[in-house]
PDB file of N, CA and C in Angstrom:
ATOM      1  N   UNK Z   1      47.123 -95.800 192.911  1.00 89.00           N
ATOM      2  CA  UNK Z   1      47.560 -94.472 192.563  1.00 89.00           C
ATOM      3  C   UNK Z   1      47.043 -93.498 193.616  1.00 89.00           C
ATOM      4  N   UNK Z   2      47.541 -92.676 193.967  1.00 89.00           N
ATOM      5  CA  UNK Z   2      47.388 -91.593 194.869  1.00 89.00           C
ATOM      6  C   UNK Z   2      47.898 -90.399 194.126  1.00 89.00           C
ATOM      7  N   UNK Z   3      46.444 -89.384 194.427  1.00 91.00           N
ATOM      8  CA  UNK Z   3      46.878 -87.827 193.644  1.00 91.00           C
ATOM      9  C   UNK Z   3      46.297 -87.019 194.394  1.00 91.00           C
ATOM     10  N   UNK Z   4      47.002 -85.771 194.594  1.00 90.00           N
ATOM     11  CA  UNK Z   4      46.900 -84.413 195.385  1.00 90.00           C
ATOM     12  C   UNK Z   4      46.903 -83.565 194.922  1.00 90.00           C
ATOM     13  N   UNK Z   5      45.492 -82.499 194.964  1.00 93.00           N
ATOM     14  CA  UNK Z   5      45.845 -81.560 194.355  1.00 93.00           C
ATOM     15  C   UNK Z   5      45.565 -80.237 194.724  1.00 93.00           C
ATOM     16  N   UNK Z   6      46.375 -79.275 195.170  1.00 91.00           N
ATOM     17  CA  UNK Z   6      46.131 -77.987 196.313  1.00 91.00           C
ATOM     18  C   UNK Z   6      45.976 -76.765 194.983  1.00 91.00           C
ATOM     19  N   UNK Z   7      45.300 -76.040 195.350  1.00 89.00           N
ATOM     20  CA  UNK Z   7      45.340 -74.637 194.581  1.00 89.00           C
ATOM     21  C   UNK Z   7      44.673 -73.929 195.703  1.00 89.00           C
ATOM     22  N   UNK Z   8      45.810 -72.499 195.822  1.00 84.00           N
ATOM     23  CA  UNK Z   8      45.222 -71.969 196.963  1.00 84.00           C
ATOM     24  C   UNK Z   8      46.834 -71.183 196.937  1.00 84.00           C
ATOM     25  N   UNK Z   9      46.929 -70.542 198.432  1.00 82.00           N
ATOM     26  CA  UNK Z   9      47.669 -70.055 199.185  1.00 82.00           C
ATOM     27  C   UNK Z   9      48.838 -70.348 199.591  1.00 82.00           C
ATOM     28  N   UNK Z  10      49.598 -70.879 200.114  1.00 82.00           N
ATOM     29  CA  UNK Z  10      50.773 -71.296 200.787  1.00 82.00           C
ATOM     30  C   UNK Z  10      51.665 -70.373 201.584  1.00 82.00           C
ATOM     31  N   UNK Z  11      52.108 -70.627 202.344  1.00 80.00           N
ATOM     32  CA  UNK Z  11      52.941 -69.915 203.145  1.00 80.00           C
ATOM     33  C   UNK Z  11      54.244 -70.515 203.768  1.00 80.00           C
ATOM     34  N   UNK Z  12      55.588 -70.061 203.778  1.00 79.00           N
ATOM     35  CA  UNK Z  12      57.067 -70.788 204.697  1.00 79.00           C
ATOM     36  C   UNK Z  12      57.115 -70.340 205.581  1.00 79.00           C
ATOM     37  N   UNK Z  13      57.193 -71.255 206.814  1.00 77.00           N
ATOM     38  CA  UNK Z  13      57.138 -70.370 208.176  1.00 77.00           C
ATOM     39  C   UNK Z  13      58.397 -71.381 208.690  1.00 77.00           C
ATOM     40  N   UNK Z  14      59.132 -71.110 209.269  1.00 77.00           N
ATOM     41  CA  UNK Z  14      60.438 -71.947 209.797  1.00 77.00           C
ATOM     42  C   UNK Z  14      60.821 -73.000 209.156  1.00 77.00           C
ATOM     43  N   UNK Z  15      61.076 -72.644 207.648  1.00 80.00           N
ATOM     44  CA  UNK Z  15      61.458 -73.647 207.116  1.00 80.00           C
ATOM     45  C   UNK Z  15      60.482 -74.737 206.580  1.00 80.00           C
ATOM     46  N   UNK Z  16      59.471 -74.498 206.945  1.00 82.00           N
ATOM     47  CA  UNK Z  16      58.153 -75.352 206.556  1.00 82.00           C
ATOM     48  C   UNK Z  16      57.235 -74.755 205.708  1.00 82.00           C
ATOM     49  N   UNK Z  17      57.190 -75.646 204.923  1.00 85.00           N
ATOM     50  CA  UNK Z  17      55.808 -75.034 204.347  1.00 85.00           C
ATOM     51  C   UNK Z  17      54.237 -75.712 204.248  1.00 85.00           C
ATOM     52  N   UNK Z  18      53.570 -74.462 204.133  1.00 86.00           N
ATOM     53  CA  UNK Z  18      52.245 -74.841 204.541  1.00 86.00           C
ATOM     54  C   UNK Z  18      51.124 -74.355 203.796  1.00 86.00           C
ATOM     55  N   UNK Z  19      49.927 -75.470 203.778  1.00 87.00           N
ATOM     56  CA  UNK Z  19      48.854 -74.993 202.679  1.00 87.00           C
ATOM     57  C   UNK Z  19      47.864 -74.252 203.150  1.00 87.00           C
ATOM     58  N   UNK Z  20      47.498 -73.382 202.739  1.00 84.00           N
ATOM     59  CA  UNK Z  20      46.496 -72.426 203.689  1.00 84.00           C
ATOM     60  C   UNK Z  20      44.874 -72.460 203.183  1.00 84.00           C
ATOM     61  N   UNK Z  21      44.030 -73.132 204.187  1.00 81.00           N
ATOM     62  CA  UNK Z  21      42.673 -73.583 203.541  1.00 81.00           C
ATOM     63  C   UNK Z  21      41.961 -72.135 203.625  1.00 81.00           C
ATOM     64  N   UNK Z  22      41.053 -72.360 202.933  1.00 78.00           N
ATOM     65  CA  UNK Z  22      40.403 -70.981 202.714  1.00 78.00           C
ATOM     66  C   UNK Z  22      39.669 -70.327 203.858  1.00 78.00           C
ATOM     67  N   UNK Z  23      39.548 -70.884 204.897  1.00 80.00           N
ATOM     68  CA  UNK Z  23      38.809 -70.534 205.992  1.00 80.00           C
ATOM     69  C   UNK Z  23      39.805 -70.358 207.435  1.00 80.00           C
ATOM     70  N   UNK Z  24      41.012 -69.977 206.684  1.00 78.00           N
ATOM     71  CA  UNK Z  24      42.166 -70.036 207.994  1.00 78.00           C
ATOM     72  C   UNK Z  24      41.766 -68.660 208.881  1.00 78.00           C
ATOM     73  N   UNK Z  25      41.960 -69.025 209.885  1.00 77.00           N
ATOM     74  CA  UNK Z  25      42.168 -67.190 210.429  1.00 77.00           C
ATOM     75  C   UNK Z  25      43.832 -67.284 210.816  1.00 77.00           C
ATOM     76  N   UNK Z  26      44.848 -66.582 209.989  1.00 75.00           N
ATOM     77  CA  UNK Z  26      46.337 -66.559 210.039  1.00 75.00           C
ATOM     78  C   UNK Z  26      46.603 -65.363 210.885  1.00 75.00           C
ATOM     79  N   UNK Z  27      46.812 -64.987 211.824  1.00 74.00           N
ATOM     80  CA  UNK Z  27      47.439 -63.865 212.545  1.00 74.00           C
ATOM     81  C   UNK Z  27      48.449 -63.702 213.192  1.00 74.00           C
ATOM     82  N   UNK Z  28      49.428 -64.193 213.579  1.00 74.00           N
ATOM     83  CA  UNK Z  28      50.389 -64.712 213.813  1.00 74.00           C
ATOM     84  C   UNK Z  28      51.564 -65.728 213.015  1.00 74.00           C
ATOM     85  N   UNK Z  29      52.668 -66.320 213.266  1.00 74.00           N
ATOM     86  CA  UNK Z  29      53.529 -66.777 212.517  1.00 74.00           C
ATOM     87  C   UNK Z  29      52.948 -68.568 213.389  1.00 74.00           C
ATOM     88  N   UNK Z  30      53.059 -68.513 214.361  1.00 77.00           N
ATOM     89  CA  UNK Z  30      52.580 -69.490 214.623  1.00 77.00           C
ATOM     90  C   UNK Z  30      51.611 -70.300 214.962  1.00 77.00           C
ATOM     91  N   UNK Z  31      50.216 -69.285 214.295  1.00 77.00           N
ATOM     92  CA  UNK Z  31      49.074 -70.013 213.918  1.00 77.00           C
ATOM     93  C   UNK Z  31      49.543 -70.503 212.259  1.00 77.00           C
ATOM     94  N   UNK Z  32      50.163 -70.557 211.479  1.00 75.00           N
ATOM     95  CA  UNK Z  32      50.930 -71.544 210.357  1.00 75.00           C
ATOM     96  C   UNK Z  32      50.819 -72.963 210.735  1.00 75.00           C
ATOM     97  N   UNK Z  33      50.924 -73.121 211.987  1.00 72.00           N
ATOM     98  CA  UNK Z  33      50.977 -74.595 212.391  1.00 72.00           C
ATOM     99  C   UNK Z  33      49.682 -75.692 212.554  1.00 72.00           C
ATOM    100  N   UNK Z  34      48.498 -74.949 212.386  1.00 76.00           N
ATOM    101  CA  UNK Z  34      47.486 -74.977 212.942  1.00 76.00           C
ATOM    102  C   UNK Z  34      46.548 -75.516 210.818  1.00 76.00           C
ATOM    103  N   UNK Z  35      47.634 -74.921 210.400  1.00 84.00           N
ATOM    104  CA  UNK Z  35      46.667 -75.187 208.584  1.00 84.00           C
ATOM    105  C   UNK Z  35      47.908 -76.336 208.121  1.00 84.00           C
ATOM    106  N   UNK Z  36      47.813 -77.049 207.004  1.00 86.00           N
ATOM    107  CA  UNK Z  36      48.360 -78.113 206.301  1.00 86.00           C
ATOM    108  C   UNK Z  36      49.943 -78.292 206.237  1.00 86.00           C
ATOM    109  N   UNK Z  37      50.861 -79.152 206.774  1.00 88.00           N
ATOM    110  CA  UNK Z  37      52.083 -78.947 206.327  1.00 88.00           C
ATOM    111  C   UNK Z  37      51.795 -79.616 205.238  1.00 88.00           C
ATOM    112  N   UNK Z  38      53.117 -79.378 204.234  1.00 88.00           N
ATOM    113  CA  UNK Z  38      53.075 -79.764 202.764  1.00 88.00           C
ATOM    114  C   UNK Z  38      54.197 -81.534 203.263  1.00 88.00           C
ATOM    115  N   UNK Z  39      54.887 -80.972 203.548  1.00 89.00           N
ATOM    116  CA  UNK Z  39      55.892 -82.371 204.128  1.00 89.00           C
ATOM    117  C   UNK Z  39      55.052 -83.628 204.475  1.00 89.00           C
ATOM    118  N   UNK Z  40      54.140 -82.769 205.354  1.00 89.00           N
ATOM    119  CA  UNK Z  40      53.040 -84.422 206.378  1.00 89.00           C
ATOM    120  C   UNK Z  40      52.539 -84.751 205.289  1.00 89.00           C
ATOM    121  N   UNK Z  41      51.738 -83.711 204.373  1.00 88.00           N
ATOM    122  CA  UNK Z  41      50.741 -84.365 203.551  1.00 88.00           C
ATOM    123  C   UNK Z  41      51.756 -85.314 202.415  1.00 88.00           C
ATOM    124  N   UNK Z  42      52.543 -85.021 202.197  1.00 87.00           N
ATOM    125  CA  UNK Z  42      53.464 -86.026 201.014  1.00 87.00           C
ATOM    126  C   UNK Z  42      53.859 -87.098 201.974  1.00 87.00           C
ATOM    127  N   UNK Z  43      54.248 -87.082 202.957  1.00 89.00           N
ATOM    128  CA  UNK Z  43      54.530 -88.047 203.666  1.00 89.00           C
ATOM    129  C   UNK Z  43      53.572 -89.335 203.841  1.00 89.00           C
ATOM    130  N   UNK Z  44      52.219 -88.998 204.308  1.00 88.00           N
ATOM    131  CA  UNK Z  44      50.975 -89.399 204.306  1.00 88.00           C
ATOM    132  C   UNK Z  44      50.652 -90.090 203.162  1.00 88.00           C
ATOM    133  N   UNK Z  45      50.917 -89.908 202.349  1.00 87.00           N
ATOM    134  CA  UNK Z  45      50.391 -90.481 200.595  1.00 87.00           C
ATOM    135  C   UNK Z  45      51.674 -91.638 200.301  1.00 87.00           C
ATOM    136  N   UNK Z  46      52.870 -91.201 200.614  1.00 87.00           N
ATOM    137  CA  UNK Z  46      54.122 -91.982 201.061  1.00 87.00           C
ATOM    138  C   UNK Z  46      53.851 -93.295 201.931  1.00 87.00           C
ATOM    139  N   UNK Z  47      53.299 -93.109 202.574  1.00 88.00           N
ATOM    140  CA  UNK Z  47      52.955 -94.319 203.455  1.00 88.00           C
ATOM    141  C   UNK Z  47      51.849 -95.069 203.338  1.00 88.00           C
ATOM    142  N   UNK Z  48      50.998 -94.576 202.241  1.00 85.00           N
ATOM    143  CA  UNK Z  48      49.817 -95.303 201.812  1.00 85.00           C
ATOM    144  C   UNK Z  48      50.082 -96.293 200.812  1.00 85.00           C
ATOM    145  N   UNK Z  49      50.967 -96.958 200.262  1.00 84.00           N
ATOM    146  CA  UNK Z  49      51.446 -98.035 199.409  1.00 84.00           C
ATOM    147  C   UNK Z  49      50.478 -98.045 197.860  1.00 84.00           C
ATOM    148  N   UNK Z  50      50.514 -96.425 197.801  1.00 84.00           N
ATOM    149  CA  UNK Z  50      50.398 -96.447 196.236  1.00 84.00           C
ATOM    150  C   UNK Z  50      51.493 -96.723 195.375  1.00 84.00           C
ATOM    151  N   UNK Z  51      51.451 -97.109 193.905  1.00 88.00           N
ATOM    152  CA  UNK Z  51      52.723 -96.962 193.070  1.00 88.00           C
ATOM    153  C   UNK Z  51      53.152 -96.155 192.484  1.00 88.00           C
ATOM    154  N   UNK Z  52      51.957 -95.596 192.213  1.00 91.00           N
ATOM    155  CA  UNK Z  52      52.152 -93.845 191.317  1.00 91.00           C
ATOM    156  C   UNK Z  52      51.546 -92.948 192.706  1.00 91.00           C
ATOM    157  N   UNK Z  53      52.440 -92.345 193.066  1.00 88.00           N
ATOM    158  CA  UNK Z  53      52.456 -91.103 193.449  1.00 88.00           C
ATOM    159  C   UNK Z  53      52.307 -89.569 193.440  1.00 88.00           C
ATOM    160  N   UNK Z  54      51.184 -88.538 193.091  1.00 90.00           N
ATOM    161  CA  UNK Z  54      51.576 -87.512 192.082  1.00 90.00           C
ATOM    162  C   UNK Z  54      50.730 -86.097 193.314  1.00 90.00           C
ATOM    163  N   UNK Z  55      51.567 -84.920 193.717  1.00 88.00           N
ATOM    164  CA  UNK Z  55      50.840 -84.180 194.272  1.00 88.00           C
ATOM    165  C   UNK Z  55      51.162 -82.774 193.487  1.00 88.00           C
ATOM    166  N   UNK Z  56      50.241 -81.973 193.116  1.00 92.00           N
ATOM    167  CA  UNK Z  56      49.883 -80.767 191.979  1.00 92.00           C
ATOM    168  C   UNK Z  56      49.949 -79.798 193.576  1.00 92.00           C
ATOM    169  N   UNK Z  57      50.805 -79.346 193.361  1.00 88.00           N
ATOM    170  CA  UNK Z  57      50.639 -77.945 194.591  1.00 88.00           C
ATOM    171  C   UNK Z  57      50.479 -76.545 193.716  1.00 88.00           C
ATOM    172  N   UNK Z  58      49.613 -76.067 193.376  1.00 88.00           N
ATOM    173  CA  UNK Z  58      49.139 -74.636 192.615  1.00 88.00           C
ATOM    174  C   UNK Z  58      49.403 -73.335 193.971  1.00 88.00           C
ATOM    175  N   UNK Z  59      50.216 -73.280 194.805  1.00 82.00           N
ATOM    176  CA  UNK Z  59      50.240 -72.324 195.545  1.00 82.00           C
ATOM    177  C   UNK Z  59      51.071 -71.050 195.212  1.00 82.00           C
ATOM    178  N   UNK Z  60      49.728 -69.960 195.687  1.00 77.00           N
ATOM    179  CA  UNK Z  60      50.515 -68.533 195.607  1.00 77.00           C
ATOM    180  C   UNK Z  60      51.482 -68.361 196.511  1.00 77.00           C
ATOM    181  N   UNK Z  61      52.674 -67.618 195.309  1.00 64.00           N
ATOM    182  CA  UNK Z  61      53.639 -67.223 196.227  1.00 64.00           C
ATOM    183  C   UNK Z  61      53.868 -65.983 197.038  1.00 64.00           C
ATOM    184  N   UNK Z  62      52.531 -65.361 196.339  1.00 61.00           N
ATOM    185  CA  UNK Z  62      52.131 -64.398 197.757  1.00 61.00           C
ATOM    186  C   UNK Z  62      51.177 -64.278 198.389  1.00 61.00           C
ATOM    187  N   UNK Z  63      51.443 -64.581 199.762  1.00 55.00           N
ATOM    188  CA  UNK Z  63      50.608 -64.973 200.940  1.00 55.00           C
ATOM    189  C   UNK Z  63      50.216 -63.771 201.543  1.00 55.00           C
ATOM    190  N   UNK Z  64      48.377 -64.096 201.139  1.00 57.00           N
ATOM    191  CA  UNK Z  64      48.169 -62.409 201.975  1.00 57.00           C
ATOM    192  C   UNK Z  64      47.740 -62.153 203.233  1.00 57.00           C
ATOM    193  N   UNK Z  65      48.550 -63.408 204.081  1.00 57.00           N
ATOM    194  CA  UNK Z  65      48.126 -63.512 205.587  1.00 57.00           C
ATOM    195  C   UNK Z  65      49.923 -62.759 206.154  1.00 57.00           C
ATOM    196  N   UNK Z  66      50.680 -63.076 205.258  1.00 54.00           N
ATOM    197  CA  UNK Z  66      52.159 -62.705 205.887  1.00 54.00           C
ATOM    198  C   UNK Z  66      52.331 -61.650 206.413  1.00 54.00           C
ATOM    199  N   UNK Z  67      51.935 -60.442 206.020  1.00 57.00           N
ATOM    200  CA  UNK Z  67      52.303 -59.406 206.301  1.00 57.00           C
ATOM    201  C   UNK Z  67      51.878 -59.066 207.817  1.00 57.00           C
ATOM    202  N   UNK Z  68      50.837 -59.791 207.992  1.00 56.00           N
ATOM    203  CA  UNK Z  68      50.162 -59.362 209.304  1.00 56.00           C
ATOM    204  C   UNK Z  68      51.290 -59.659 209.873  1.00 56.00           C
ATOM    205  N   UNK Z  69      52.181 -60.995 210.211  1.00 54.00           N
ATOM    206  CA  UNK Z  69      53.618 -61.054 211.092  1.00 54.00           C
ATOM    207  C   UNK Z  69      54.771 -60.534 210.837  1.00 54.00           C
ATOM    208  N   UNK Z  70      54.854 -60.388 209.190  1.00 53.00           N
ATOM    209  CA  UNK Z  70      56.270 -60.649 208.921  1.00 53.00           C
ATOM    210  C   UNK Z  70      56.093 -58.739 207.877  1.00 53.00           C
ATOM    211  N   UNK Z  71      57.007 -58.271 207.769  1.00 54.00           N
ATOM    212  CA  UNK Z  71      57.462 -57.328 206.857  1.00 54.00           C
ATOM    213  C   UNK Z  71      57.753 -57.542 205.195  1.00 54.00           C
ATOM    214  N   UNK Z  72      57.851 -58.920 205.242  1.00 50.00           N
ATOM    215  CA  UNK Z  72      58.025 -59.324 203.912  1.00 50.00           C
ATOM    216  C   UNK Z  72      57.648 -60.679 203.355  1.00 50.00           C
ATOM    217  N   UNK Z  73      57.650 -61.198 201.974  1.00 52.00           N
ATOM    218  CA  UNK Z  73      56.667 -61.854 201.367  1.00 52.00           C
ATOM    219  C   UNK Z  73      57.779 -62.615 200.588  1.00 52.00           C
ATOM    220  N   UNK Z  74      58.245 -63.980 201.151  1.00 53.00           N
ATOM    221  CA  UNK Z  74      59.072 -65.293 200.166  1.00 53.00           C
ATOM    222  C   UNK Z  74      58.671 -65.925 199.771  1.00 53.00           C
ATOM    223  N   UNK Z  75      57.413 -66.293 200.009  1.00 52.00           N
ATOM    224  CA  UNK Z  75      56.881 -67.345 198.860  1.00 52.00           C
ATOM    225  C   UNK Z  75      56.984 -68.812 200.053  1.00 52.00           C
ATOM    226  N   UNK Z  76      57.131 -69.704 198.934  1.00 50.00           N
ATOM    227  CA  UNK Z  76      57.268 -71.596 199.404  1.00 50.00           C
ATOM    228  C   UNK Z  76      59.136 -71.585 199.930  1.00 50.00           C
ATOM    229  N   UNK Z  77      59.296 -72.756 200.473  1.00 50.00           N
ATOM    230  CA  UNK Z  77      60.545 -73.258 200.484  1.00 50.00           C
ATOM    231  C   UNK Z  77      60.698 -73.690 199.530  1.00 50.00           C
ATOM    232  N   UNK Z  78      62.037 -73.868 198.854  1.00 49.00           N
ATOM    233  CA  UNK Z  78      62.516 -74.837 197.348  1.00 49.00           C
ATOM    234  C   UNK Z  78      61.927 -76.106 197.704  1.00 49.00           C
TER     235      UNK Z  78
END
């Protein structure tokens, strides 16, 4: 069995989304790349030949690093 479980932050930056550890320094759109994709990490657990699979993502959908790049605040990708 393999289980994941994020509570925290999150942020969508080109279509990606990403987990934001508590010690990020975010200032830019493409320091995003630099903290957790959500994709790798499911992927990663995917390739570990568990049978049960289960990842708990608790992320806010408002990111209070965004504004520093962006004008506005979307949340996760679907």
């Amino acid at each position: 069995m393999a289980l994941i479980f994020f509570s925290g932050f999150g942020v969508q930056s080109k279509r990606q989304s990403y987990m934001i550890p508590v010690d990020a320094q975010i200032w830019t759109e493409r320091t995003c790349a630099a903290t957790f994709q959500l994709e790798t990490v499911l992927g990663e657990i995917n390739g570990r030949g568990a049978g049960v699979k289960i990842a708990l993502v608790d992320a806010s959908r408002r990111n209070p690093f965004e504004r520093r790049f962006r004008s506005f605040s979307a949340g996760l990708r679907r």
